[in-house]
Amino acid sequence: NMPNLVAVDSLTIPPSVVSVSALFSECYSLRELPSGFTMPDTVQTCSHMFQYCSSLVELPDSFRISNNIYDSLNGFSVMFQGCSSLKRLPEGFEIPENTQVSSFSGMFQYCSSLEGFPQGFKLRSKLANAQLYNTFDGCSSLRSLPDGFGLPEGAKQMHNLFNGCSSLEALPDDFRLPESTETAMEMFQGCSSLKRLPDGFKMPASILNCGEMFNGCSALVSLPEGFTTNAAQYCFNMFEGCSSLASLPDGFAISSRAASSEYMFKGCSSLASLPEGFAIPASVTTVEGMFLNCPSLTALPSGFSFPENAPVDPALKVFYCDPTADGARVPLRYAGSDLAILSYDWESQNRTLITSD
């Protein structure tokens, strides 16, 4: 690495070069590259290429990714990671259709000044199961994604994909998760400006883990019609801190395979009701803090009951609310007959159960 390199007056990568991996890695002072600089099509590997070029503001308009990237080991891993001054990418910048990579992990991680991507940009790979860990993690200035933006088919891991994209307000109308997705854990965590999800956005049947998926999405008002957790086994903290979420769509359900739903709706302070038929399946073994500090939730569906295999000790604060300003308990209406609900220590949750009008 060359931490004191500020600029390069002239540079051409010879057409015989097949790897530019880590070429400028940790060139912390590099501010610009010469006009005309690009990546020749002989290049097959480019991971870590600009990693931690924290002073680099933009790339030359000429810069393109090779049409022949083939890297089943590192792919685009951390290619621009830590380029915290990078504000834009040149028009026409894209992942070529021929790309064959196993990973996009950390590709733009901590690019905290990056505001958007050129039209036509999407993540592409002809290799199945490309990893998308932390791809846009910490892109706190990213406001939108281009129309048509998509993720590679066959990808399974979306962990932290958009984590900390606190300026992201919406997703393209056609944005979908690949049908192969297994992990969406923390995918949109900290996307505090995200107001809505596209109509038709859903969890695919392959999903296993959606823990903390929308944790901290404090501007999210609603979920698309038909949205459920599908087959997810882990839903812990999924909507924690979604303080603007007022309701769940009709038919919203937790998978009958789910094992955990602790803190799933913690801090959903605007959530006023649960859809009729909402239930916690018997497969769930922990519900600690599931509706912790949901003071607007003042009614339960008549068929609601505690799961058979999960402890509901009052100390777990399943329905706990902080005391109101005047010290009054929060009411909770329930027209059902589940004995565990009726006999629960609601006083310990700062609530009063109301069983009749």
Tab-separated table of C-alpha atoms in Angstrom:
chain	number	residue	atom	x	y	z
A	1	ASN	CA	0.000	0.000	0.000
A	2	MET	CA	0.968	3.648	-0.480
A	3	PRO	CA	-0.753	5.649	2.272
A	4	ASN	CA	0.791	8.985	1.203
A	5	LEU	CA	-0.070	8.747	-2.494
A	6	VAL	CA	-2.273	11.758	-3.346
A	7	ALA	CA	-2.646	11.572	-7.122
A	8	VAL	CA	-1.479	9.678	-10.176
A	9	ASP	CA	-0.609	11.807	-13.215
A	10	SER	CA	-0.684	9.007	-15.743
A	11	LEU	CA	-1.626	5.364	-15.427
A	12	THR	CA	-2.635	2.638	-17.840
A	13	ILE	CA	-3.131	-0.948	-16.806
A	14	PRO	CA	-1.389	-3.107	-19.439
A	15	PRO	CA	-3.745	-5.333	-21.463
A	16	SER	CA	-1.881	-8.417	-20.254
A	17	VAL	CA	-2.852	-7.874	-16.596
A	18	VAL	CA	-5.372	-10.371	-15.184
A	19	SER	CA	-5.578	-9.125	-11.575
A	20	VAL	CA	-5.915	-5.677	-10.044
A	21	SER	CA	-6.850	-6.969	-6.611
A	22	ALA	CA	-5.695	-4.589	-3.857
A	23	LEU	CA	-4.093	-2.305	-6.476
A	24	PHE	CA	-4.809	0.871	-4.477
A	25	SER	CA	-5.699	-0.759	-1.153
A	26	GLU	CA	-5.075	1.546	1.819
A	27	CYS	CA	-4.044	4.502	-0.338
A	28	TYR	CA	-5.702	6.700	2.257
A	29	SER	CA	-4.573	9.997	0.685
A	30	LEU	CA	-5.431	9.213	-2.939
A	31	ARG	CA	-7.847	11.892	-4.156
A	32	GLU	CA	-8.080	11.309	-7.870
A	33	LEU	CA	-7.113	9.069	-10.757
A	34	PRO	CA	-6.067	10.263	-14.203
A	35	SER	CA	-8.557	10.894	-16.978
A	36	GLY	CA	-8.902	7.846	-19.194
A	37	PHE	CA	-8.104	5.366	-16.430
A	38	THR	CA	-10.080	2.127	-16.701
A	39	MET	CA	-9.879	-1.617	-16.228
A	40	PRO	CA	-8.999	-3.616	-19.365
A	41	ASP	CA	-11.093	-6.621	-20.292
A	42	THR	CA	-8.178	-8.970	-19.583
A	43	VAL	CA	-8.712	-8.396	-15.842
A	44	GLN	CA	-10.429	-11.279	-14.075
A	45	THR	CA	-10.040	-10.362	-10.381
A	46	CYS	CA	-10.486	-6.981	-8.688
A	47	SER	CA	-11.363	-7.527	-5.017
A	48	HIS	CA	-9.941	-4.969	-2.536
A	49	MET	CA	-8.992	-2.727	-5.488
A	50	PHE	CA	-9.811	0.617	-3.802
A	51	GLN	CA	-10.248	-0.604	-0.223
A	52	TYR	CA	-9.904	2.287	2.257
A	53	CYS	CA	-9.125	4.939	-0.353
A	54	SER	CA	-10.844	7.254	2.094
A	55	SER	CA	-9.936	10.493	0.265
A	56	LEU	CA	-11.094	9.374	-3.199
A	57	VAL	CA	-14.057	11.572	-4.225
A	58	GLU	CA	-14.873	10.153	-7.653
A	59	LEU	CA	-13.673	7.869	-10.414
A	60	PRO	CA	-12.837	9.070	-13.935
A	61	ASP	CA	-15.762	9.050	-16.367
A	62	SER	CA	-13.809	6.456	-18.341
A	63	PHE	CA	-13.681	3.878	-15.556
A	64	ARG	CA	-15.424	0.582	-16.234
A	65	ILE	CA	-15.286	-2.911	-14.783
A	66	SER	CA	-13.798	-5.605	-17.016
A	67	ASN	CA	-16.254	-7.639	-19.081
A	68	ASN	CA	-14.437	-10.816	-18.067
A	69	ILE	CA	-14.444	-10.841	-14.281
A	70	TYR	CA	-14.233	-14.437	-13.126
A	71	ASP	CA	-13.443	-14.965	-9.465
A	72	SER	CA	-15.057	-17.798	-7.559
A	73	LEU	CA	-13.059	-16.994	-4.432
A	74	ASN	CA	-13.262	-13.261	-3.627
A	75	GLY	CA	-15.365	-11.713	-6.390
A	76	PHE	CA	-15.997	-8.018	-5.682
A	77	SER	CA	-15.299	-8.381	-1.963
A	78	VAL	CA	-14.525	-5.017	-0.307
A	79	MET	CA	-13.652	-3.458	-3.682
A	80	PHE	CA	-14.652	0.050	-2.513
A	81	GLN	CA	-14.868	-0.640	1.218
A	82	GLY	CA	-14.037	2.427	3.291
A	83	CYS	CA	-14.111	4.875	0.351
A	84	SER	CA	-15.833	7.300	2.680
A	85	SER	CA	-15.397	10.362	0.416
A	86	LEU	CA	-16.657	8.693	-2.773
A	87	LYS	CA	-19.753	10.652	-3.819
A	88	ARG	CA	-20.598	9.245	-7.194
A	89	LEU	CA	-19.784	6.603	-9.766
A	90	PRO	CA	-19.418	7.461	-13.460
A	91	GLU	CA	-22.436	7.219	-15.762
A	92	GLY	CA	-22.423	3.819	-17.394
A	93	PHE	CA	-20.712	2.135	-14.429
A	94	GLU	CA	-22.197	-1.345	-14.142
A	95	ILE	CA	-21.567	-4.962	-13.322
A	96	PRO	CA	-21.219	-6.572	-16.780
A	97	GLU	CA	-23.600	-9.372	-17.730
A	98	ASN	CA	-20.743	-11.860	-18.180
A	99	THR	CA	-19.587	-11.470	-14.582
A	100	GLN	CA	-18.955	-14.697	-12.670
A	101	VAL	CA	-18.247	-14.011	-9.010
A	102	SER	CA	-18.990	-15.671	-5.708
A	103	SER	CA	-19.140	-12.542	-3.589
A	104	PHE	CA	-20.259	-8.909	-3.440
A	105	SER	CA	-19.568	-8.824	0.288
A	106	GLY	CA	-18.520	-5.408	1.540
A	107	MET	CA	-18.235	-4.069	-2.010
A	108	PHE	CA	-19.432	-0.561	-1.030
A	109	GLN	CA	-19.291	-0.962	2.744
A	110	TYR	CA	-18.727	2.341	4.598
A	111	CYS	CA	-19.018	4.437	1.418
A	112	SER	CA	-20.746	6.964	3.636
A	113	SER	CA	-20.777	9.811	1.066
A	114	LEU	CA	-22.155	7.782	-1.849
A	115	GLU	CA	-25.558	9.218	-2.788
A	116	GLY	CA	-26.667	6.887	-5.570
A	117	PHE	CA	-25.832	4.653	-8.498
A	118	PRO	CA	-26.065	5.237	-12.262
A	119	GLN	CA	-29.174	4.138	-14.107
A	120	GLY	CA	-28.925	0.500	-15.106
A	121	PHE	CA	-26.757	-0.494	-12.160
A	122	LYS	CA	-27.592	-3.873	-10.623
A	123	LEU	CA	-25.710	-6.724	-8.993
A	124	ARG	CA	-25.081	-9.505	-11.494
A	125	SER	CA	-23.345	-12.860	-11.403
A	126	LYS	CA	-23.687	-16.020	-13.408
A	127	LEU	CA	-22.400	-18.072	-10.475
A	128	ALA	CA	-25.039	-19.400	-8.096
A	129	ASN	CA	-25.031	-18.471	-4.418
A	130	ALA	CA	-23.144	-15.179	-4.646
A	131	GLN	CA	-22.642	-13.754	-1.142
A	132	LEU	CA	-24.106	-10.299	-0.401
A	133	TYR	CA	-22.897	-9.741	3.150
A	134	ASN	CA	-22.514	-6.026	4.008
A	135	THR	CA	-22.585	-4.966	0.350
A	136	PHE	CA	-23.996	-1.476	1.054
A	137	ASP	CA	-23.500	-1.494	4.827
A	138	GLY	CA	-22.921	2.011	6.160
A	139	CYS	CA	-23.845	3.839	2.932
A	140	SER	CA	-25.525	6.462	5.066
A	141	SER	CA	-25.941	9.030	2.249
A	142	LEU	CA	-27.550	6.601	-0.205
A	143	ARG	CA	-30.996	8.053	-0.947
A	144	SER	CA	-32.296	5.773	-3.674
A	145	LEU	CA	-31.533	2.882	-5.971
A	146	PRO	CA	-31.940	3.097	-9.750
A	147	ASP	CA	-35.036	1.753	-11.454
A	148	GLY	CA	-34.510	-1.879	-12.321
A	149	PHE	CA	-31.949	-2.441	-9.569
A	150	GLY	CA	-31.795	-6.111	-8.751
A	151	LEU	CA	-29.921	-8.806	-6.893
A	152	PRO	CA	-28.358	-11.879	-8.530
A	153	GLU	CA	-30.572	-14.916	-8.884
A	154	GLY	CA	-29.299	-17.797	-6.808
A	155	ALA	CA	-27.997	-15.543	-4.023
A	156	LYS	CA	-28.842	-16.843	-0.542
A	157	GLN	CA	-27.134	-14.539	1.967
A	158	MET	CA	-28.335	-10.912	2.347
A	159	HIS	CA	-26.981	-10.343	5.861
A	160	ASN	CA	-26.490	-6.601	6.527
A	161	LEU	CA	-27.060	-5.823	2.844
A	162	PHE	CA	-28.380	-2.269	3.415
A	163	ASN	CA	-27.561	-1.985	7.112
A	164	GLY	CA	-27.135	1.633	8.177
A	165	CYS	CA	-28.435	3.151	4.923
A	166	SER	CA	-30.131	5.799	7.007
A	167	SER	CA	-30.995	8.108	4.073
A	168	LEU	CA	-32.636	5.417	1.912
A	169	GLU	CA	-36.290	6.446	1.552
A	170	ALA	CA	-37.703	3.852	-0.841
A	171	LEU	CA	-36.871	0.852	-2.968
A	172	PRO	CA	-37.585	0.584	-6.716
A	173	ASP	CA	-41.129	-0.542	-7.446
A	174	ASP	CA	-39.886	-3.796	-8.968
A	175	PHE	CA	-37.361	-4.649	-6.253
A	176	ARG	CA	-37.674	-8.240	-5.067
A	177	LEU	CA	-35.680	-10.733	-3.041
A	178	PRO	CA	-34.316	-13.645	-5.082
A	179	GLU	CA	-36.378	-16.800	-4.629
A	180	SER	CA	-33.189	-18.437	-3.322
A	181	THR	CA	-32.834	-16.073	-0.323
A	182	GLU	CA	-32.205	-17.858	2.981
A	183	THR	CA	-30.854	-15.103	5.241
A	184	ALA	CA	-32.151	-11.528	5.333
A	185	MET	CA	-30.874	-10.855	8.844
A	186	GLU	CA	-30.285	-7.121	9.484
A	187	MET	CA	-30.898	-6.514	5.784
A	188	PHE	CA	-32.473	-3.061	6.296
A	189	GLN	CA	-31.403	-2.479	9.876
A	190	GLY	CA	-30.991	1.209	10.622
A	191	CYS	CA	-32.723	2.348	7.410
A	192	SER	CA	-34.430	5.028	9.442
A	193	SER	CA	-35.762	6.963	6.417
A	194	LEU	CA	-37.326	3.956	4.662
A	195	LYS	CA	-41.057	4.734	4.504
A	196	ARG	CA	-42.454	1.898	2.464
A	197	LEU	CA	-41.721	-1.364	0.706
A	198	PRO	CA	-42.773	-1.988	-2.904
A	199	ASP	CA	-46.163	-3.559	-3.544
A	200	GLY	CA	-45.532	-7.242	-4.013
A	201	PHE	CA	-42.395	-7.306	-1.870
A	202	LYS	CA	-42.466	-10.590	0.013
A	203	MET	CA	-40.378	-13.124	1.823
A	204	PRO	CA	-39.554	-16.079	-0.472
A	205	ALA	CA	-40.391	-19.632	0.521
A	206	SER	CA	-36.692	-20.385	1.018
A	207	ILE	CA	-36.259	-17.825	3.826
A	208	LEU	CA	-34.838	-19.141	7.097
A	209	ASN	CA	-33.658	-16.088	9.023
A	210	CYS	CA	-35.195	-12.601	8.998
A	211	GLY	CA	-34.017	-11.585	12.468
A	212	GLU	CA	-33.548	-7.802	12.830
A	213	MET	CA	-34.448	-7.383	9.170
A	214	PHE	CA	-36.187	-4.008	9.701
A	215	ASN	CA	-34.719	-3.161	13.105
A	216	GLY	CA	-34.632	0.619	13.488
A	217	CYS	CA	-36.754	1.407	10.404
A	218	SER	CA	-38.464	4.150	12.371
A	219	ALA	CA	-40.171	5.757	9.332
A	220	LEU	CA	-41.732	2.535	7.996
A	221	VAL	CA	-45.498	3.115	8.076
A	222	SER	CA	-46.897	-0.116	6.664
A	223	LEU	CA	-46.102	-3.458	5.077
A	224	PRO	CA	-47.308	-4.563	1.629
A	225	GLU	CA	-50.554	-6.455	1.346
A	226	GLY	CA	-49.912	-10.171	1.717
A	227	PHE	CA	-46.582	-9.764	3.516
A	228	THR	CA	-45.765	-12.575	5.980
A	229	THR	CA	-42.634	-14.177	7.378
A	230	ASN	CA	-43.281	-17.182	5.113
A	231	ALA	CA	-41.130	-20.129	6.308
A	232	ALA	CA	-38.667	-18.165	8.455
A	233	GLN	CA	-37.419	-19.958	11.557
A	234	TYR	CA	-35.933	-16.859	13.177
A	235	CYS	CA	-37.889	-13.601	13.496
A	236	PHE	CA	-36.219	-12.083	16.556
A	237	ASN	CA	-36.153	-8.250	16.643
A	238	MET	CA	-37.541	-8.242	13.103
A	239	PHE	CA	-39.469	-4.959	13.480
A	240	GLU	CA	-37.816	-3.595	16.610
A	241	GLY	CA	-37.943	0.189	16.694
A	242	CYS	CA	-40.406	0.497	13.784
A	243	SER	CA	-42.079	3.284	15.696
A	244	SER	CA	-44.265	4.468	12.773
A	245	LEU	CA	-45.679	1.030	11.919
A	246	ALA	CA	-49.378	1.330	12.773
A	247	SER	CA	-50.730	-2.037	11.642
A	248	LEU	CA	-49.909	-5.361	10.062
A	249	PRO	CA	-51.540	-6.496	6.808
A	250	ASP	CA	-54.477	-8.863	6.893
A	251	GLY	CA	-53.232	-12.409	6.950
A	252	PHE	CA	-49.868	-11.525	8.430
A	253	ALA	CA	-48.550	-14.706	10.008
A	254	ILE	CA	-45.510	-16.062	11.748
A	255	SER	CA	-44.279	-19.294	10.230
A	256	SER	CA	-45.319	-22.550	11.859
A	257	ARG	CA	-41.602	-23.418	11.725
A	258	ALA	CA	-40.533	-20.358	13.698
A	259	ALA	CA	-38.437	-21.020	16.784
A	260	SER	CA	-37.911	-17.491	18.064
A	261	SER	CA	-39.885	-14.258	18.003
A	262	GLU	CA	-38.317	-12.440	20.944
A	263	TYR	CA	-38.415	-8.636	20.704
A	264	MET	CA	-40.071	-9.003	17.303
A	265	PHE	CA	-42.169	-5.829	17.715
A	266	LYS	CA	-40.246	-4.152	20.519
A	267	GLY	CA	-40.645	-0.388	20.406
A	268	CYS	CA	-43.380	-0.430	17.743
A	269	SER	CA	-44.971	2.432	19.610
A	270	SER	CA	-47.631	3.165	16.940
A	271	LEU	CA	-48.782	-0.437	16.447
A	272	ALA	CA	-52.453	-0.245	17.384
A	273	SER	CA	-53.793	-3.674	16.469
A	274	LEU	CA	-52.997	-7.152	15.278
A	275	PRO	CA	-54.923	-8.706	12.380
A	276	GLU	CA	-57.681	-11.166	13.169
A	277	GLY	CA	-56.184	-14.639	13.136
A	278	PHE	CA	-52.739	-13.471	14.230
A	279	ALA	CA	-51.147	-16.174	16.350
A	280	ILE	CA	-47.831	-17.206	17.811
A	281	PRO	CA	-47.255	-20.777	16.588
A	282	ALA	CA	-46.558	-23.650	18.962
A	283	SER	CA	-43.065	-24.035	17.443
A	284	VAL	CA	-41.924	-20.783	19.083
A	285	THR	CA	-39.874	-21.399	22.208
A	286	THR	CA	-39.134	-17.812	23.236
A	287	VAL	CA	-41.327	-14.682	23.139
A	288	GLU	CA	-39.323	-12.493	25.498
A	289	GLY	CA	-40.120	-8.808	24.948
A	290	MET	CA	-42.159	-9.586	21.818
A	291	PHE	CA	-44.460	-6.561	22.293
A	292	LEU	CA	-42.271	-4.647	24.734
A	293	ASN	CA	-43.120	-0.934	24.776
A	294	CYS	CA	-46.001	-1.092	22.307
A	295	PRO	CA	-48.283	1.347	24.192
A	296	SER	CA	-50.666	1.868	21.255
A	297	LEU	CA	-51.503	-1.841	21.160
A	298	THR	CA	-54.774	-1.845	23.101
A	299	ALA	CA	-56.510	-4.955	21.748
A	300	LEU	CA	-55.705	-8.565	20.983
A	301	PRO	CA	-57.506	-10.771	18.437
A	302	SER	CA	-60.108	-13.016	20.040
A	303	GLY	CA	-58.203	-16.129	18.988
A	304	PHE	CA	-54.870	-14.963	20.361
A	305	SER	CA	-53.098	-17.238	22.837
A	306	PHE	CA	-49.639	-17.769	24.238
A	307	PRO	CA	-47.614	-20.508	22.502
A	308	GLU	CA	-47.597	-23.880	24.189
A	309	ASN	CA	-43.839	-24.318	24.400
A	310	ALA	CA	-42.663	-20.817	25.282
A	311	PRO	CA	-42.314	-19.557	28.867
A	312	VAL	CA	-44.378	-16.412	29.467
A	313	ASP	CA	-43.096	-15.478	32.882
A	314	PRO	CA	-43.971	-11.792	33.508
A	315	ALA	CA	-40.261	-11.088	33.977
A	316	LEU	CA	-39.844	-11.686	30.240
A	317	LYS	CA	-41.860	-8.491	29.606
A	318	VAL	CA	-43.784	-9.882	26.671
A	319	PHE	CA	-46.308	-6.999	26.802
A	320	TYR	CA	-44.537	-4.605	29.158
A	321	CYS	CA	-45.055	-0.856	28.703
A	322	ASP	CA	-43.231	1.934	30.446
A	323	PRO	CA	-45.462	3.776	32.908
A	324	THR	CA	-47.562	6.571	31.381
A	325	ALA	CA	-46.980	10.170	32.386
A	326	ASP	CA	-49.925	10.066	34.791
A	327	GLY	CA	-49.018	6.642	36.121
A	328	ALA	CA	-52.029	4.902	34.579
A	329	ARG	CA	-51.809	1.404	33.176
A	330	VAL	CA	-52.272	0.799	29.461
A	331	PRO	CA	-55.572	-0.965	28.668
A	332	LEU	CA	-55.645	-4.146	26.595
A	333	ARG	CA	-58.965	-5.517	25.324
A	334	TYR	CA	-59.413	-9.230	24.824
A	335	ALA	CA	-62.606	-11.098	23.924
A	336	GLY	CA	-61.037	-14.529	23.826
A	337	SER	CA	-61.056	-17.374	26.310
A	338	ASP	CA	-57.434	-18.497	26.597
A	339	LEU	CA	-56.835	-19.142	30.296
A	340	ALA	CA	-53.161	-18.241	30.097
A	341	ILE	CA	-54.106	-14.804	28.775
A	342	LEU	CA	-56.883	-14.320	31.289
A	343	SER	CA	-54.713	-15.326	34.254
A	344	TYR	CA	-51.543	-13.519	33.144
A	345	ASP	CA	-50.056	-10.979	35.561
A	346	TRP	CA	-50.973	-7.909	33.509
A	347	GLU	CA	-50.234	-5.537	36.358
A	348	SER	CA	-46.555	-6.495	36.060
A	349	GLN	CA	-46.713	-5.285	32.430
A	350	ASN	CA	-48.220	-1.917	33.430
A	351	ARG	CA	-51.411	-3.015	31.672
A	352	THR	CA	-55.039	-3.655	32.543
A	353	LEU	CA	-56.814	-6.503	30.759
A	354	ILE	CA	-60.360	-5.589	29.728
A	355	THR	CA	-62.470	-8.615	28.890
A	356	SER	CA	-65.843	-6.938	28.295
A	357	ASP	CA	-67.169	-3.501	27.315
